[in-house]
Amino acid sequence: MLHPLKKRAAVLLATSTVAAALASPVTAAPAAPAPAERAAQAALRWTGCATPRYPTLQCASLEVPLDHDRPAGRTITLALTRVPHTAKTSQGPLLVNPGGPGGSGRALAGFVASALPKDVAAQYDVIGFDPRGVGRSEPALDCGAGHFSPVRPDSVPQDAATERANLDRVRAFAESCGARHADVLPHIGTVSAARDIEVLRTALGAQRISYFGYSYGTYLGAVYAKLHPGRVHRLVLDSVVDPNGVWYEDNLSQDLAFDARHKAFLAWVARHDATYRLGTDPAAVEARWYAMRQSLRGAPAGGKVGPSELEDTYMPGGYYNGYWPNLADAFAAYAVKKDSKPLVAAYERFGAVEPSAGNSYSVYTAVQCRDSAWPRDWNEWRADMWRTHTKAPFMTWNNAWYNAPCAFWPTEPLQAPDVTNADLPPALLLQATDDAATPFDGAVSMREKLSGSALVVEEGGGNHGIALSGNKCLDEKVAAYLRTGQAADATCPAQPAPQPTTATRAVPSSAGGAALHGLLGFRG
């Protein structure tokens, strides 16, 4: 977030089925829109784009200013979806965002509308959108193909040549982005995206909107609420970004948390030694994982999976433990049976970047590098990364290179806004205690900044994105809040850990959890 949030565009498209929208005007529509509002409303032309799962799906597009300080200048287009309310009384639009930055939100609308209790979904027009630069919004950023093509240099720069190769790679990406999108990059960022939401609110004819954001989407929602507190009806923030660390410090915190989550995965493997035969001591299992990494440095599996690709493959396990059985199978096959085929298959499923994912990564870098200042002196990066790597070797350097284009970014950074807000209705925050992508302290910080907000904690949970993924306790809290607007601090137990696969049993996992984690804007 952000963060690296790992997601494959192919999974997003395959699991998405997008939803239909505002069948009738929301009850909060202003009686007499201003001329600009009437023009925005006229720009929305909803057409059917139904899918078998979401038969009421509609799609539309919305023009917004490229530069909100020059509203009469060039415009760009946002792609929208909606699922309409069916109750006689509507609570208005509920905008949803899957995070990233760079995640497409069109597919999330149908999921949220179907995952909420029917009586709650019936009260809202659930609106999905591709933020500026993303997906089907135009122009869509793409700073260059092949940035993640295997086999990349080892992420850990054990010698000057490896460091130089990685630096050349990230510098070339930043230069390519500047060459391709010089006119757009100064206007890609969280504040601009939040101002787009206000244009969308006007276009929907709603005096107030509700918002449900995951991961980076929590920060986008908080920034919108800061800019327009009187326009917020409900605000749900799941897996919360630390607003105090945007973005360099947040990534360093993330490195430590991902390492802890990777150790949790390895301890789970050790508990299931009867299946995986990798040992019962978590430290010994960890040593075998790093031995696998070292072996791949000299001989990439299938000519595709070197150390960097191995980290890409296992990083999704830090987001969602439903992937652990598959990842453990691949680890055991390589380490015990000397069979690299399952590892290659796991890479292709979890780590390989589809060509279309170049868009999401381009937006990710454009937003993060523009939102706030990053060190321009590589010596500072090097010192910070080696210091963190000694404590957290799993992904510190991988994450560094993912974000390192910001050291060479062609646009000047902005100053991240202070999202402290005493003018909002109560917000609902949800957070797992062991979340790696957005560590727990961030939710505490956000709760302190949003006066009157409530924090629901999933005690012992480690997944990223926890509402509407099968935890009944959490889902009931969300539903109650969306019904009434009332929320209180609470604790919910985590869902059980997954069980290994066997020859006769597939991985038992929450259908909602698997579907949700295919839609979130993970690193891509």
Coordinates of C-alpha atoms in Angstrom, one line a residue:
M1 CA 0.0 0.0 0.0
L2 CA 0.5 1.4 -0.3
H3 CA 1.8 -1.0 -0.1
P4 CA 2.4 -3.8 -2.2
L5 CA -0.9 -5.4 -2.5
K6 CA -0.4 -8.5 -4.6
K7 CA -3.0 -9.2 -7.2
R8 CA -3.1 -10.7 -10.6
A9 CA -5.3 -8.9 -13.1
A10 CA -6.4 -12.2 -14.6
V11 CA -7.8 -13.3 -11.2
L12 CA -9.5 -10.0 -10.8
L13 CA -11.2 -10.3 -14.2
A14 CA -12.0 -14.0 -13.8
T15 CA -13.7 -13.6 -10.4
S16 CA -15.4 -10.4 -11.1
T17 CA -19.0 -10.0 -12.1
V18 CA -20.0 -6.5 -11.9
A19 CA -23.2 -5.0 -10.7
A20 CA -26.1 -2.9 -11.6
A21 CA -27.1 0.5 -10.3
L22 CA -29.3 3.2 -9.3
A23 CA -32.6 2.1 -10.7
S24 CA -34.3 5.3 -9.3
P25 CA -33.1 8.6 -7.9
V26 CA -31.7 8.4 -4.4
T27 CA -33.9 9.9 -1.7
A28 CA -31.2 12.4 -0.8
A29 CA -31.1 14.0 -4.2
P30 CA -31.1 17.8 -4.1
A31 CA -34.3 19.5 -5.1
A32 CA -32.6 22.0 -7.4
P33 CA -29.2 21.1 -8.7
A34 CA -26.8 23.9 -9.8
P35 CA -26.0 24.1 -13.5
A36 CA -22.7 22.3 -13.1
E37 CA -24.5 19.5 -11.2
R38 CA -27.1 19.2 -13.9
A39 CA -24.4 18.9 -16.5
A40 CA -22.7 16.1 -14.4
Q41 CA -25.9 14.3 -14.0
A42 CA -26.6 14.5 -17.7
A43 CA -23.2 12.9 -18.3
L44 CA -24.2 9.6 -16.7
R45 CA -25.8 7.2 -19.1
W46 CA -26.3 3.8 -17.5
T47 CA -26.5 0.8 -19.9
G48 CA -27.0 -2.8 -19.1
C49 CA -23.8 -4.9 -18.7
A50 CA -25.4 -7.8 -16.8
T51 CA -23.6 -11.0 -16.0
P52 CA -25.1 -14.3 -14.9
R53 CA -24.2 -13.7 -11.3
Y54 CA -25.2 -10.0 -11.3
P55 CA -28.2 -9.7 -13.6
T56 CA -29.0 -6.1 -12.7
L57 CA -25.5 -4.8 -13.6
Q58 CA -25.2 -1.5 -15.3
C59 CA -22.2 0.5 -16.5
A60 CA -21.5 4.1 -17.3
S61 CA -18.7 6.6 -17.7
L62 CA -18.1 10.0 -16.2
E63 CA -16.0 12.8 -17.4
V64 CA -13.9 14.6 -14.7
P65 CA -11.4 17.4 -15.0
L66 CA -7.8 16.2 -15.5
D67 CA -6.8 19.2 -13.3
H68 CA -9.5 20.0 -10.7
D69 CA -8.0 23.5 -10.3
R70 CA -8.9 24.0 -14.0
P71 CA -12.4 22.6 -14.3
A72 CA -12.9 24.0 -17.8
G73 CA -9.8 22.4 -19.2
R74 CA -9.1 18.9 -20.4
T75 CA -11.3 16.1 -19.1
I76 CA -10.6 12.4 -18.5
T77 CA -13.1 9.5 -18.1
L78 CA -13.9 7.2 -15.2
A79 CA -15.5 3.8 -15.7
L80 CA -18.4 3.0 -13.4
T81 CA -20.7 0.2 -12.4
R82 CA -23.7 0.0 -10.1
V83 CA -26.2 -2.3 -8.5
P84 CA -29.4 -0.5 -7.7
H85 CA -31.3 -0.4 -4.5
T86 CA -34.6 -2.2 -4.4
A87 CA -36.0 -1.0 -1.1
K88 CA -38.7 1.7 -1.1
T89 CA -36.5 3.9 0.9
S90 CA -32.8 4.3 -0.2
Q91 CA -29.9 5.4 1.9
G92 CA -28.2 6.6 -1.3
P93 CA -25.0 5.5 -3.1
L94 CA -22.4 3.2 -1.4
L95 CA -19.1 3.6 -3.3
V96 CA -16.7 0.7 -3.0
N97 CA -12.9 0.6 -3.6
P98 CA -10.6 -2.4 -3.5
G99 CA -7.3 -0.7 -2.7
G100 CA -4.0 -0.8 -4.5
P101 CA -3.5 1.9 -5.5
G102 CA -4.2 0.7 -9.0
G103 CA -7.0 -1.8 -8.2
S104 CA -10.1 -1.8 -10.4
G105 CA -13.3 -1.2 -8.5
R106 CA -15.8 -2.1 -11.1
A107 CA -15.9 -5.7 -10.2
L108 CA -16.2 -5.1 -6.5
A109 CA -19.7 -3.5 -6.7
G110 CA -21.4 -6.7 -7.5
F111 CA -19.5 -8.7 -4.9
V112 CA -20.4 -6.2 -2.1
A113 CA -24.0 -6.0 -3.1
S114 CA -24.3 -9.8 -3.1
A115 CA -22.3 -10.4 0.0
L116 CA -24.2 -7.9 2.2
P117 CA -27.5 -9.1 3.8
K118 CA -30.3 -8.6 1.3
D119 CA -32.1 -6.1 3.5
V120 CA -28.9 -4.0 3.7
A121 CA -28.0 -4.2 0.1
A122 CA -31.5 -3.3 -0.9
Q123 CA -31.1 0.1 0.8
Y124 CA -28.0 1.2 -1.2
D125 CA -27.0 1.8 -4.8
V126 CA -23.6 0.0 -4.7
I127 CA -21.3 1.9 -7.0
G128 CA -18.0 0.6 -8.3
F129 CA -15.4 2.7 -10.2
D130 CA -12.0 2.6 -11.8
P131 CA -10.1 5.5 -10.3
R132 CA -8.3 7.8 -12.7
G133 CA -5.7 6.0 -14.8
V134 CA -7.0 2.5 -13.8
G135 CA -8.5 -0.2 -15.9
R136 CA -11.2 1.0 -18.2
S137 CA -10.9 4.6 -17.2
E138 CA -9.3 6.7 -19.9
P139 CA -6.5 7.4 -20.3
A140 CA -5.2 4.2 -18.6
L141 CA -1.6 4.4 -17.6
D142 CA 1.0 1.8 -18.8
C143 CA 4.6 2.8 -18.3
G144 CA 6.1 -0.1 -20.1
A145 CA 5.8 -3.8 -20.7
G146 CA 8.0 -6.5 -19.3
H147 CA 9.0 -4.8 -16.0
F148 CA 8.4 -8.0 -14.1
S149 CA 9.4 -10.5 -16.7
P150 CA 11.4 -13.4 -15.2
V151 CA 14.1 -14.0 -14.3
R152 CA 14.8 -10.6 -12.6
P153 CA 18.0 -9.9 -10.7
D154 CA 18.0 -11.2 -7.2
S155 CA 16.2 -8.6 -5.0
V156 CA 18.8 -8.8 -2.3
P157 CA 21.8 -6.9 -3.7
Q158 CA 24.6 -9.1 -2.4
D159 CA 27.1 -7.4 -4.8
A160 CA 27.4 -4.1 -6.6
A161 CA 26.5 -5.6 -10.0
T162 CA 23.1 -6.9 -8.7
E163 CA 22.3 -3.6 -7.1
R164 CA 23.3 -1.7 -10.3
A165 CA 21.1 -4.0 -12.4
N166 CA 18.1 -3.4 -10.1
L167 CA 18.7 0.3 -10.1
D168 CA 18.9 0.4 -13.8
R169 CA 15.6 -1.4 -14.1
V170 CA 13.6 0.8 -11.7
R171 CA 15.1 4.0 -13.2
A172 CA 14.2 2.9 -16.7
F173 CA 10.6 2.4 -15.5
A174 CA 10.4 5.9 -14.0
E175 CA 11.8 7.4 -17.1
S176 CA 9.4 5.5 -19.3
C177 CA 6.5 6.6 -17.3
G178 CA 7.6 10.2 -17.6
A179 CA 8.0 9.9 -21.3
R180 CA 4.7 8.2 -21.9
H181 CA 2.5 10.1 -19.5
A182 CA 4.1 13.5 -18.8
D183 CA 0.8 15.3 -19.2
V184 CA -1.1 13.0 -16.8
L185 CA 1.3 12.1 -14.1
P186 CA 1.1 15.4 -12.2
H187 CA -2.6 14.7 -11.8
I188 CA -2.5 11.1 -10.6
G189 CA -2.7 10.9 -6.8
T190 CA -5.0 10.3 -3.9
V191 CA -6.2 13.9 -3.6
S192 CA -7.1 14.1 -7.3
A193 CA -8.9 10.7 -7.0
A194 CA -10.8 12.0 -3.9
R195 CA -11.8 15.1 -5.8
D196 CA -13.1 12.8 -8.6
I197 CA -15.4 11.1 -6.0
E198 CA -16.9 14.5 -5.3
V199 CA -17.7 14.9 -9.0
L200 CA -19.2 11.5 -8.9
R201 CA -21.4 12.4 -5.9
T202 CA -22.7 15.3 -7.8
A203 CA -23.3 13.2 -10.9
L204 CA -25.3 10.8 -8.8
G205 CA -27.5 13.6 -7.5
A206 CA -26.8 12.6 -3.9
Q207 CA -26.4 15.1 -1.1
R208 CA -24.3 12.5 0.8
I209 CA -22.6 9.3 -0.1
S210 CA -21.4 6.2 1.8
Y211 CA -18.1 4.6 1.2
F212 CA -16.6 1.2 1.8
G213 CA -12.9 0.9 1.1
Y214 CA -10.3 -1.9 1.6
S215 CA -6.6 -1.4 2.1
Y216 CA -5.4 1.7 0.2
G217 CA -9.1 2.4 -0.3
T218 CA -9.2 3.3 3.4
Y219 CA -6.8 6.1 2.9
L220 CA -8.6 7.3 -0.2
G221 CA -11.9 7.3 1.8
A222 CA -10.2 9.2 4.7
V223 CA -8.9 11.9 2.3
Y224 CA -12.3 12.3 0.7
A225 CA -13.9 12.6 4.1
K226 CA -11.3 15.3 5.0
L227 CA -12.1 17.3 1.9
H228 CA -15.9 16.9 2.1
P229 CA -16.9 15.8 5.7
G230 CA -20.5 17.0 5.2
R231 CA -21.0 14.8 2.2
V232 CA -20.3 11.5 4.1
H233 CA -23.2 9.3 5.2
R234 CA -21.4 6.1 6.2
L235 CA -17.7 5.3 6.1
V236 CA -16.4 1.7 6.4
L237 CA -12.6 1.3 6.3
D238 CA -11.3 -2.3 6.3
S239 CA -7.6 -3.1 6.8
V240 CA -6.5 0.4 7.5
V241 CA -3.5 2.4 6.1
D242 CA -1.5 4.2 8.7
P243 CA -2.0 7.9 7.7
N244 CA 1.1 8.9 9.6
G245 CA 3.5 6.9 7.3
V246 CA 2.4 7.7 3.8
W247 CA 4.2 6.1 2.0
Y248 CA 7.9 5.5 2.7
E249 CA 7.6 4.7 6.4
D250 CA 4.5 2.6 5.8
N251 CA 6.4 0.4 3.5
L252 CA 9.2 -0.1 6.0
S253 CA 6.6 -1.1 8.6
Q254 CA 5.1 -3.4 6.1
D255 CA 8.4 -5.2 5.6
L256 CA 8.5 -6.1 9.3
A257 CA 4.9 -7.3 9.3
F258 CA 5.3 -9.4 6.2
D259 CA 8.3 -11.1 7.7
A260 CA 6.2 -12.0 10.8
R261 CA 3.4 -13.3 8.6
H262 CA 5.8 -15.4 6.5
K263 CA 7.1 -16.9 9.8
A264 CA 3.5 -17.7 10.7
F265 CA 3.1 -19.6 7.5
L266 CA 6.3 -21.5 8.1
A267 CA 5.1 -22.4 11.6
W268 CA 1.8 -23.6 10.1
V269 CA 3.9 -25.8 7.8
A270 CA 5.8 -27.2 10.8
R271 CA 2.5 -28.0 12.6
H272 CA 1.5 -30.1 9.6
D273 CA 4.8 -32.0 9.3
A274 CA 2.8 -35.2 8.7
T275 CA 1.7 -33.8 5.4
Y276 CA 4.7 -31.7 4.3
R277 CA 7.7 -33.6 5.8
L278 CA 9.7 -30.4 6.2
G279 CA 10.2 -30.7 10.0
T280 CA 8.4 -29.8 13.2
D281 CA 10.7 -26.9 14.2
P282 CA 9.6 -23.6 12.6
A283 CA 13.1 -22.3 12.6
A284 CA 14.3 -25.4 10.7
V285 CA 11.4 -25.1 8.2
E286 CA 12.4 -21.4 7.7
A287 CA 16.0 -22.5 7.1
R288 CA 14.8 -24.9 4.4
W289 CA 12.8 -22.1 2.7
Y290 CA 15.8 -19.9 2.5
A291 CA 17.9 -22.8 1.3
M292 CA 15.3 -23.1 -1.5
R293 CA 15.8 -19.4 -2.3
Q294 CA 19.5 -19.8 -2.4
S295 CA 19.3 -22.8 -4.7
L296 CA 17.1 -20.9 -7.1
R297 CA 19.6 -18.1 -7.3
G298 CA 21.9 -20.4 -9.2
A299 CA 19.3 -22.5 -11.1
P300 CA 15.9 -20.8 -11.5
A301 CA 13.0 -23.3 -11.5
G302 CA 11.7 -23.9 -15.0
G303 CA 13.8 -21.0 -16.2
K304 CA 11.2 -18.7 -14.5
V305 CA 11.5 -18.8 -10.8
G306 CA 14.6 -17.2 -9.3
P307 CA 14.8 -15.6 -5.8
S308 CA 12.8 -12.5 -6.7
E309 CA 10.0 -14.6 -8.4
L310 CA 10.0 -16.9 -5.3
E311 CA 9.3 -13.9 -3.1
D312 CA 6.5 -12.8 -5.5
T313 CA 5.0 -16.3 -5.3
Y314 CA 4.9 -16.5 -1.5
M315 CA 4.0 -12.9 -0.8
P316 CA 0.2 -13.5 -1.5
G317 CA 0.3 -15.9 1.5
G318 CA 0.9 -12.8 3.6
Y319 CA -2.4 -11.4 2.4
Y320 CA -4.6 -14.5 2.7
N321 CA -3.9 -17.7 4.5
G322 CA -6.3 -19.6 2.1
Y323 CA -3.3 -19.8 -0.2
W324 CA -1.1 -21.5 2.4
P325 CA -1.9 -25.1 1.5
N326 CA -1.0 -24.6 -2.2
L327 CA 2.2 -22.7 -1.3
A328 CA 3.2 -25.4 1.2
D329 CA 2.6 -28.1 -1.4
A330 CA 5.0 -26.3 -3.8
F331 CA 7.6 -25.8 -1.1
A332 CA 7.5 -29.5 -0.1
A333 CA 7.7 -30.7 -3.6
Y334 CA 10.8 -28.7 -4.3
A335 CA 12.6 -29.2 -0.9
V336 CA 11.6 -32.8 -0.2
K337 CA 10.9 -34.4 -3.6
K338 CA 13.3 -32.3 -5.7
D339 CA 10.3 -31.6 -8.0
S340 CA 10.2 -28.0 -9.3
K341 CA 7.0 -28.3 -11.4
P342 CA 4.6 -27.4 -8.6
L343 CA 6.8 -24.4 -7.7
V344 CA 6.6 -23.1 -11.2
A345 CA 2.8 -23.7 -11.2
A346 CA 2.5 -21.8 -8.0
Y347 CA 4.5 -18.9 -9.5
E348 CA 2.3 -18.8 -12.5
R349 CA -0.8 -18.8 -10.3
F350 CA 0.2 -16.4 -7.5
G351 CA 3.3 -14.5 -8.6
A352 CA 3.5 -14.1 -12.4
V353 CA 2.3 -10.7 -13.6
E354 CA -0.2 -10.7 -16.5
P355 CA 0.4 -8.1 -19.3
S356 CA -2.7 -6.2 -18.2
A357 CA -1.2 -5.8 -14.7
G358 CA 1.2 -3.2 -16.1
N359 CA -1.6 -0.7 -15.7
S360 CA -2.2 -1.4 -12.1
Y361 CA 1.5 -1.2 -11.2
S362 CA 1.9 2.0 -13.3
V363 CA -1.0 3.6 -11.3
Y364 CA 0.5 2.3 -8.0
T365 CA 3.8 4.0 -8.6
A366 CA 2.2 7.1 -10.0
V367 CA 0.0 7.5 -6.9
Q368 CA 2.6 6.6 -4.3
C369 CA 5.4 8.6 -5.8
R370 CA 3.2 11.7 -6.2
D371 CA 1.3 11.6 -2.9
S372 CA 4.3 12.3 -0.6
A373 CA 8.1 12.7 -0.6
W374 CA 10.4 9.8 -1.0
P375 CA 14.2 9.9 -0.4
R376 CA 16.0 11.0 -3.6
D377 CA 19.4 9.9 -2.2
W378 CA 19.9 6.2 -2.9
N379 CA 22.3 6.0 0.0
E380 CA 19.4 6.6 2.4
W381 CA 17.4 3.8 0.8
R382 CA 20.3 1.5 1.0
A383 CA 20.9 2.1 4.6
D384 CA 17.3 1.8 5.6
M385 CA 16.8 -1.4 3.6
W386 CA 19.8 -3.2 4.9
R387 CA 18.9 -2.2 8.5
T388 CA 15.3 -3.5 8.0
H389 CA 16.5 -6.6 6.1
T390 CA 18.6 -7.8 9.1
K391 CA 15.3 -8.0 11.0
A392 CA 13.0 -8.9 8.2
P393 CA 14.7 -10.7 5.2
F394 CA 11.6 -12.1 3.6
M395 CA 10.6 -9.2 1.4
T396 CA 12.4 -6.0 2.5
W397 CA 14.5 -5.7 -0.7
N398 CA 11.7 -7.0 -2.9
N399 CA 9.4 -4.3 -1.6
A400 CA 12.2 -1.7 -1.9
W401 CA 12.6 -2.4 -5.7
Y402 CA 8.8 -2.4 -6.1
N403 CA 8.7 1.2 -4.8
A404 CA 12.2 2.4 -5.9
P405 CA 10.9 4.2 -9.0
C406 CA 9.9 6.9 -6.6
A407 CA 13.6 7.7 -6.1
F408 CA 13.7 8.8 -9.7
W409 CA 10.1 9.9 -10.3
P410 CA 9.7 12.7 -12.9
T411 CA 7.0 14.7 -11.0
E412 CA 7.5 16.6 -7.8
P413 CA 5.8 15.1 -4.7
L414 CA 2.9 16.7 -2.8
Q415 CA 2.5 16.9 0.9
A416 CA 0.1 14.2 2.3
P417 CA -2.9 15.8 3.9
D418 CA -3.6 15.4 7.6
V419 CA -6.8 13.3 7.7
T420 CA -7.7 14.3 11.3
N421 CA -11.4 14.9 11.2
A422 CA -13.9 15.9 13.9
D423 CA -16.7 16.8 11.5
L424 CA -17.7 13.3 10.3
P425 CA -20.5 11.0 11.4
P426 CA -19.1 7.9 13.2
A427 CA -16.9 5.7 11.0
L428 CA -16.4 2.0 11.3
L429 CA -12.9 0.6 11.1
L430 CA -12.1 -3.1 10.8
Q431 CA -8.6 -4.6 11.4
A432 CA -6.9 -8.0 11.9
T433 CA -4.3 -7.9 14.6
D434 CA -1.7 -9.7 12.4
D435 CA -2.4 -8.1 9.1
A436 CA 0.9 -7.7 7.2
A437 CA 0.0 -5.3 4.4
T438 CA -1.6 -2.7 6.8
P439 CA -0.2 -3.4 10.3
F440 CA -2.5 -3.0 13.3
D441 CA -1.0 0.2 14.6
G442 CA -2.3 2.0 11.5
A443 CA -5.9 1.3 12.4
V444 CA -5.2 2.6 15.9
S445 CA -3.8 5.8 14.4
M446 CA -6.7 6.2 12.0
R447 CA -9.2 5.7 14.8
E448 CA -7.5 8.5 16.8
K449 CA -7.7 10.8 13.8
L450 CA -11.4 10.1 13.0
S451 CA -13.3 11.5 15.9
G452 CA -16.1 9.2 17.1
S453 CA -15.0 6.3 15.0
A454 CA -15.2 2.7 16.2
L455 CA -12.6 -0.1 15.7
V456 CA -13.7 -3.7 15.3
V457 CA -10.7 -6.0 15.8
E458 CA -10.3 -9.5 14.4
E459 CA -8.2 -11.0 17.3
G460 CA -5.5 -13.3 16.0
G461 CA -6.5 -12.8 12.3
G462 CA -3.8 -12.3 9.8
N463 CA -5.6 -11.8 6.5
H464 CA -5.8 -8.5 4.7
G465 CA -9.4 -7.6 3.8
I466 CA -11.6 -9.2 6.4
A467 CA -15.2 -8.0 6.0
L468 CA -17.5 -10.0 3.8
S469 CA -15.0 -12.9 3.7
G470 CA -16.7 -15.4 5.9
N471 CA -16.3 -14.1 9.4
K472 CA -19.9 -13.9 10.7
C473 CA -19.0 -11.7 13.6
L474 CA -17.4 -9.1 11.5
D475 CA -20.0 -9.2 8.8
E476 CA -22.8 -8.6 11.3
K477 CA -21.0 -5.5 12.6
V478 CA -20.7 -4.1 9.1
A479 CA -24.4 -4.9 8.3
A480 CA -25.6 -3.3 11.6
Y481 CA -23.5 -0.2 10.9
L482 CA -24.8 0.2 7.3
R483 CA -28.4 -0.1 8.6
T484 CA -28.2 2.4 11.4
G485 CA -24.9 4.3 11.3
Q486 CA -24.2 3.3 14.9
A487 CA -21.0 1.5 15.8
A488 CA -19.0 0.6 18.9
D489 CA -15.5 -0.8 19.5
A490 CA -15.6 -4.6 19.5
T491 CA -13.5 -7.8 19.1
C492 CA -14.3 -10.7 16.9
P493 CA -12.4 -14.1 16.9
A494 CA -10.4 -15.0 13.8
Q495 CA -11.5 -17.7 11.5
P496 CA -9.8 -21.1 11.8
A497 CA -6.5 -21.6 10.0
P498 CA -6.7 -23.6 6.8
Q499 CA -6.1 -27.3 6.7
P500 CA -3.6 -29.0 4.3
T501 CA -4.8 -30.5 1.1
T502 CA -4.9 -34.3 0.7
A503 CA -5.4 -36.6 -2.2
T504 CA -9.1 -36.9 -1.4
R505 CA -9.9 -33.4 0.0
A506 CA -9.6 -30.0 -1.5
V507 CA -8.6 -27.0 0.7
P508 CA -11.6 -26.1 2.9
S509 CA -11.8 -22.3 2.6
S510 CA -14.5 -19.6 2.8
A511 CA -16.0 -19.0 -0.6
G512 CA -16.4 -15.4 0.4
G513 CA -12.8 -15.1 1.4
A514 CA -11.5 -16.6 -1.8
A515 CA -13.8 -14.4 -3.9
L516 CA -12.9 -11.3 -2.0
H517 CA -9.1 -11.8 -2.2
G518 CA -9.4 -12.3 -6.0
L519 CA -10.9 -8.8 -6.2
L520 CA -8.7 -6.7 -3.8
G521 CA -6.2 -4.4 -5.4
F522 CA -3.1 -6.5 -4.5
R523 CA 0.3 -5.8 -5.8
G524 CA 0.2 -6.4 -9.5

